[in-house]
Coordinates of C-alpha atoms in Angstrom, one line a residue:
M36 CA 124.1 137.2 130.2
T37 CA 123.6 134.5 127.6
T38 CA 120.3 133.5 129.2
D39 CA 119.1 137.1 129.2
I40 CA 119.8 137.5 125.5
Q41 CA 118.0 134.2 124.8
D42 CA 114.9 135.4 126.7
R43 CA 114.9 138.7 124.9
F44 CA 115.2 136.8 121.6
D45 CA 112.3 134.5 122.5
K46 CA 110.1 137.4 123.3
L47 CA 111.0 139.0 119.9
I48 CA 110.0 135.8 118.2
E49 CA 106.7 135.6 120.0
K50 CA 106.0 139.2 119.1
A51 CA 106.7 138.4 115.5
Y52 CA 104.2 135.6 115.6
E53 CA 101.6 138.0 117.0
L54 CA 102.2 140.6 114.3
F55 CA 102.3 138.0 111.5
P56 CA 100.0 135.2 112.5
Q57 CA 99.9 131.8 110.8
N58 CA 96.6 130.6 112.0
L59 CA 96.3 128.3 109.1
E60 CA 92.9 126.7 109.4
V61 CA 92.1 125.5 105.9
D62 CA 89.0 127.6 105.3
N63 CA 90.8 130.8 106.6
Y64 CA 93.6 131.2 104.1
M65 CA 96.2 133.8 105.0
Q66 CA 99.5 134.7 103.3
P67 CA 102.3 134.6 106.0
C68 CA 105.3 136.8 105.8
D69 CA 107.8 134.0 106.2
C70 CA 107.6 131.2 103.7
D71 CA 110.8 129.3 104.5
I72 CA 109.1 125.9 104.8
K73 CA 108.3 122.9 102.7
P74 CA 104.6 121.8 103.1
I75 CA 103.9 118.0 103.5
Y76 CA 100.4 116.5 103.5
P77 CA 100.2 113.0 105.1
V78 CA 97.7 110.2 104.5
R79 CA 97.8 106.6 105.6
Y80 CA 97.7 103.1 104.1
A81 CA 94.2 102.0 105.1
Y82 CA 93.1 98.3 104.7
V83 CA 89.9 97.7 102.8
N84 CA 90.4 94.0 101.8
F85 CA 87.0 92.9 103.1
F86 CA 84.7 92.6 100.1
G87 CA 84.0 90.3 97.2
K88 CA 83.8 86.5 97.1
E89 CA 87.6 86.1 97.4
L90 CA 89.9 88.3 99.4
E91 CA 93.3 89.3 98.3
K92 CA 96.1 87.4 100.1
P93 CA 97.8 89.5 102.9
A94 CA 100.7 91.5 101.4
A95 CA 102.7 94.7 102.0
P96 CA 101.1 97.8 100.5
P97 CA 102.1 99.0 97.1
D98 CA 104.0 102.2 96.3
I99 CA 102.0 105.4 96.2
H100 CA 102.0 105.6 92.4
T101 CA 100.6 102.0 92.0
L102 CA 98.0 102.9 94.6
M103 CA 97.0 106.1 92.8
F104 CA 96.7 104.7 89.2
S105 CA 95.3 101.2 89.9
S106 CA 91.6 100.6 89.5
S107 CA 91.4 97.1 91.0
I108 CA 91.7 95.6 94.5
E109 CA 94.1 93.0 93.1
K110 CA 96.7 95.7 92.1
T111 CA 96.2 97.8 95.3
K112 CA 96.6 94.6 97.3
G113 CA 93.6 95.6 99.4
Y114 CA 94.8 99.0 100.4
A115 CA 93.5 102.6 99.9
A116 CA 94.9 106.0 100.7
R117 CA 92.8 107.6 103.4
L118 CA 93.0 110.5 106.0
L119 CA 95.1 109.8 109.0
R120 CA 93.7 108.7 112.3
P121 CA 94.1 111.2 115.1
G122 CA 97.6 110.8 116.6
W123 CA 101.2 112.0 116.4
I124 CA 103.6 112.4 113.6
Y125 CA 107.4 112.6 114.1
I126 CA 109.7 114.0 111.3
K127 CA 113.5 114.0 111.5
E128 CA 115.4 116.1 109.0
E129 CA 118.1 113.9 107.5
A130 CA 121.4 114.7 105.9
P131 CA 122.6 116.3 103.8
L132 CA 121.6 119.7 105.1
T133 CA 123.9 121.6 102.7
A134 CA 122.5 125.0 103.3
R135 CA 123.4 124.8 107.0
G136 CA 127.0 123.6 106.9
S137 CA 128.6 120.2 107.1
K138 CA 128.2 119.9 110.9
A139 CA 124.6 120.9 111.0
R140 CA 122.2 118.5 112.8
G141 CA 118.7 117.9 111.5
L142 CA 115.8 118.9 113.7
L143 CA 113.1 116.6 115.0
H144 CA 109.6 118.0 114.3
I145 CA 106.7 116.8 116.4
F146 CA 103.1 117.3 115.4
K147 CA 99.8 116.3 117.0
Y148 CA 97.1 115.6 114.5
C149 CA 93.7 116.9 115.8
V150 CA 90.4 116.7 114.0
S151 CA 86.8 117.9 114.1
E152 CA 83.9 117.8 111.7
R153 CA 81.8 120.3 109.9
E154 CA 79.3 120.4 107.0
A155 CA 80.0 122.5 103.9
N156 CA 77.5 122.7 101.1
G157 CA 75.8 119.5 102.4
K158 CA 79.0 117.6 102.5
K159 CA 80.6 116.2 105.6
Q160 CA 84.2 117.4 105.9
R161 CA 87.0 116.9 108.4
V162 CA 88.8 120.0 109.8
E163 CA 92.4 119.0 110.2
K164 CA 94.9 120.7 112.4
F165 CA 98.6 119.7 112.8
K166 CA 99.7 121.2 116.1
K167 CA 103.5 121.6 116.4
Y168 CA 105.2 120.8 119.6
M169 CA 108.7 121.6 120.9
F170 CA 111.1 120.5 123.6
L171 CA 110.5 122.4 126.8
N172 CA 114.2 122.8 127.5
R173 CA 114.9 123.3 123.7
K174 CA 117.4 120.4 123.5
D175 CA 115.7 117.1 124.3
A176 CA 112.4 115.5 125.6
S177 CA 113.6 114.9 129.1
E178 CA 111.5 117.8 130.5
G179 CA 108.5 117.3 128.3
L180 CA 107.0 119.0 125.3
I181 CA 105.2 122.3 124.8
P182 CA 103.0 123.6 121.9
E183 CA 104.2 126.3 119.6
P184 CA 103.8 129.8 121.2
G185 CA 101.0 132.2 120.4
I186 CA 98.5 131.8 117.7
R187 CA 100.6 129.2 115.8
G188 CA 99.9 126.8 118.6
E189 CA 96.4 126.5 117.2
G190 CA 97.6 124.3 114.4
H191 CA 98.4 124.2 110.7
P192 CA 96.6 122.5 107.8
F193 CA 99.6 120.4 106.9
L194 CA 103.0 119.2 108.2
F195 CA 106.2 121.0 107.2
V196 CA 110.0 121.0 107.4
A197 CA 112.5 123.7 106.5
K198 CA 112.8 124.5 102.9
D199 CA 116.4 123.3 102.5
V200 CA 115.4 119.8 103.7
I201 CA 115.5 117.1 101.0
N202 CA 115.5 113.8 103.0
I203 CA 113.3 113.0 106.0
S204 CA 112.5 110.1 108.2
I205 CA 108.9 110.0 109.4
A206 CA 106.6 107.9 111.5
Y207 CA 103.0 108.0 112.7
S208 CA 101.8 106.8 116.1
E209 CA 98.3 106.8 117.6
H210 CA 99.8 107.6 121.0
P211 CA 102.7 109.9 121.9
W212 CA 106.2 108.4 122.2
H213 CA 107.8 108.3 125.6
A214 CA 110.5 110.9 126.2
S215 CA 113.2 108.3 126.2
V216 CA 112.0 106.9 122.9
L217 CA 112.0 110.3 121.4
D218 CA 115.6 111.0 122.4
K219 CA 116.8 107.6 121.2
M220 CA 115.1 108.2 117.8
N221 CA 116.4 111.7 117.6
G222 CA 120.0 110.6 118.3
S223 CA 120.3 107.3 116.4
L224 CA 120.2 107.0 112.6
A225 CA 120.4 103.2 112.8
L226 CA 117.3 103.1 115.0
R227 CA 115.4 105.4 112.7
Q228 CA 116.3 103.2 109.7
K229 CA 114.7 100.3 111.5
T230 CA 111.5 102.0 112.6
M231 CA 110.7 105.0 110.4
Q232 CA 110.0 105.6 106.7
F233 CA 112.8 107.4 104.8
I234 CA 111.5 109.8 102.1
N235 CA 113.2 112.0 99.5
L236 CA 111.0 115.0 99.2
D237 CA 112.5 116.1 95.8
K238 CA 112.5 112.8 94.0
E239 CA 109.7 112.4 91.5
Q240 CA 109.4 108.6 91.7
S241 CA 109.6 108.3 95.5
P242 CA 107.7 105.1 96.7
F243 CA 105.9 107.1 99.5
A244 CA 105.6 110.6 98.0
V245 CA 104.0 112.4 95.1
K246 CA 103.6 116.1 94.1
A247 CA 100.8 117.8 96.0
S248 CA 98.3 119.0 93.3
V249 CA 94.5 119.1 93.0
K250 CA 94.7 116.3 90.4
Y251 CA 96.7 114.0 92.7
F252 CA 94.6 114.8 95.8
R253 CA 91.5 113.7 93.9
K254 CA 93.1 110.7 92.2
L255 CA 94.9 109.2 95.2
I256 CA 93.0 110.0 98.4
V257 CA 89.5 108.4 99.0
D258 CA 88.3 111.4 101.0
Y259 CA 89.1 113.9 98.3
K260 CA 87.0 112.1 95.7
I261 CA 83.3 112.7 95.1
Q262 CA 81.1 110.2 97.0
Q263 CA 80.1 108.3 93.8
E264 CA 83.8 107.6 93.1
Q265 CA 84.9 106.7 96.6
F266 CA 86.0 103.0 96.9
A267 CA 85.1 102.4 93.2
D268 CA 87.4 99.4 93.0
I269 CA 85.6 97.8 96.0
K270 CA 82.1 98.6 94.7
A271 CA 83.1 96.9 91.4
I272 CA 83.5 93.5 93.2
I273 CA 80.4 93.7 95.5
E274 CA 77.5 91.6 94.3
K275 CA 75.0 94.0 92.8
D276 CA 72.0 92.5 94.4
I277 CA 73.4 92.3 98.0
N278 CA 70.5 93.5 100.2
E279 CA 69.4 95.9 97.4
L280 CA 72.5 98.0 98.2
D281 CA 72.7 101.3 96.3
L282 CA 76.3 101.1 95.3
A283 CA 76.3 104.7 93.9
T284 CA 75.6 106.1 97.4
A285 CA 77.0 103.4 99.6
R286 CA 79.5 104.7 102.2
I287 CA 82.0 101.8 102.5
G288 CA 84.0 103.9 105.0
A289 CA 81.2 103.3 107.5
L290 CA 82.3 99.7 107.8
T291 CA 85.8 100.8 109.0
T292 CA 87.0 102.7 112.0
Q293 CA 87.1 105.9 110.0
E294 CA 84.1 107.2 108.1
S295 CA 84.9 108.7 104.7
Y296 CA 84.5 112.5 104.0
E297 CA 84.2 114.7 100.9
M298 CA 87.1 117.1 101.2
D299 CA 87.9 120.0 98.9
A300 CA 91.2 119.7 97.1
D301 CA 91.1 123.3 95.9
V302 CA 91.0 124.6 99.5
I303 CA 94.0 122.6 100.8
I304 CA 96.1 123.4 97.6
K305 CA 95.3 127.1 98.1
A306 CA 96.7 126.9 101.6
I307 CA 99.8 125.0 100.5
N308 CA 100.6 127.2 97.5
G309 CA 100.7 130.2 99.9
Y310 CA 104.1 128.9 101.1
L311 CA 105.6 128.1 97.7
H312 CA 107.7 130.2 95.4
L313 CA 108.0 129.7 91.6
H314 CA 108.9 126.1 90.6
E315 CA 108.7 124.8 94.3
Q316 CA 106.6 121.8 95.1
A317 CA 104.9 120.4 98.2
R318 CA 104.4 116.7 98.7
I319 CA 101.6 114.3 99.6
I320 CA 103.2 111.4 101.5
I321 CA 101.6 108.1 102.6
L322 CA 102.4 106.6 106.0
H323 CA 102.3 103.1 107.4
D324 CA 99.7 102.5 110.1
P325 CA 99.8 98.9 111.1
V326 CA 97.7 99.4 114.2
G327 CA 95.0 101.2 112.1
R328 CA 95.0 98.2 109.7
Q329 CA 94.3 95.8 112.6
R330 CA 91.6 98.2 113.9
D331 CA 89.9 98.2 110.5
I332 CA 89.9 94.4 110.4
A333 CA 88.5 94.1 113.9
E334 CA 85.8 96.7 113.1
V335 CA 84.6 94.9 110.0
Y336 CA 84.5 91.5 111.8
S337 CA 82.6 93.0 114.7
I338 CA 80.0 94.5 112.3
L339 CA 79.7 91.2 110.4
H340 CA 79.2 89.4 113.7
L341 CA 76.3 91.8 114.6
W342 CA 74.8 91.3 111.1
Q343 CA 75.0 87.5 111.6
Q344 CA 73.3 87.7 115.0
S345 CA 70.6 90.0 113.5
Y346 CA 70.1 87.6 110.6
N347 CA 69.9 84.6 112.9
A348 CA 67.3 86.3 115.1
S349 CA 65.1 87.3 112.1
N350 CA 65.3 83.8 110.6
I351 CA 65.3 81.6 113.7
Y352 CA 62.3 79.4 112.5
P353 CA 63.6 78.5 109.0
L354 CA 67.1 78.1 110.3
T355 CA 65.9 75.7 113.1
I356 CA 63.8 73.6 110.6
G357 CA 66.7 73.5 108.2
F358 CA 69.0 72.4 111.0
Y359 CA 66.8 69.4 111.8
V360 CA 66.3 68.5 108.2
E361 CA 70.0 68.4 107.7
R362 CA 70.4 66.1 110.7
L363 CA 67.7 63.8 109.4
K364 CA 69.4 63.6 106.0
A365 CA 72.5 62.4 107.7
T366 CA 70.7 59.5 109.3
K367 CA 72.0 56.0 108.6
D368 CA 68.5 54.4 108.9
P369 CA 67.7 53.3 105.3
A370 CA 63.9 53.5 105.8
L371 CA 64.0 57.0 107.4
K372 CA 66.5 58.2 104.7
K373 CA 64.1 57.0 101.9
K374 CA 61.2 58.8 103.4
I375 CA 63.2 62.1 103.7
D376 CA 64.5 61.8 100.1
D377 CA 61.0 61.2 98.9

């Protein structure tokens, strides 16, 4: 009997999704009937410590406020806020969940971050979709995951948790976690404290979160700035005459694993605000991505290696002559050394 009631309830929910769709592609804004969620827009700590005569010493990334308001590589410690790499985001609702009773257990939200590209008004933009997944058996990951039913399974323009959630733990992974890992994370606060970022979504001075506004999107995130302002702190330390590089139009992102885009902050804020009531706020959060940092480093060095090979091939004759001259200068024969010096 209980199973029959649950099945009927599930069908009613699916029917509601069909009647009131939440196909939230950023450029197709729709006002949903249920707004009982708190939007979250994630970005990542990207590593851009590759330019200038002297690199910054390796260090942990700064808090989100320092990153947003600093104008030098020295203060940002070589990091920048950039769009996520495709992958998976895991969010656990943490206590207290006062609106649900003292014994309520927070849910684990699972999202797959999928991307494509488009061109709008001559600007290359990324289309972002956060596709929500659920436990197949509705209790744990042992039987696998399934996407949200109906049109909602096509994805959302941001992450979200229930509106009553204040504290979350969150982690990004390029690849999906194994079922056993998911269940361990879901059931162990101690394990989450060791491996995930804990963020208070209501706190104004959170080290990893800031209010989601047009101003902060453009101030913080490289890909929401106009092209001329992207990586401004990096362009400031590049030698102005390096290969006659046009610093005003240079796309520094091309030297990393992720190219930079020119996203529209007004569009994403319009989608987010459709879920907010008066005085409510969404959050931009920044996530650690250590694998992405290593990939960026490897990408830059591979490009530099190719440039060096190209330079050597183009200058093989003068380089060879120079090599032999240097060897002759190192001779210990006084007579030969005098002739070379002359």
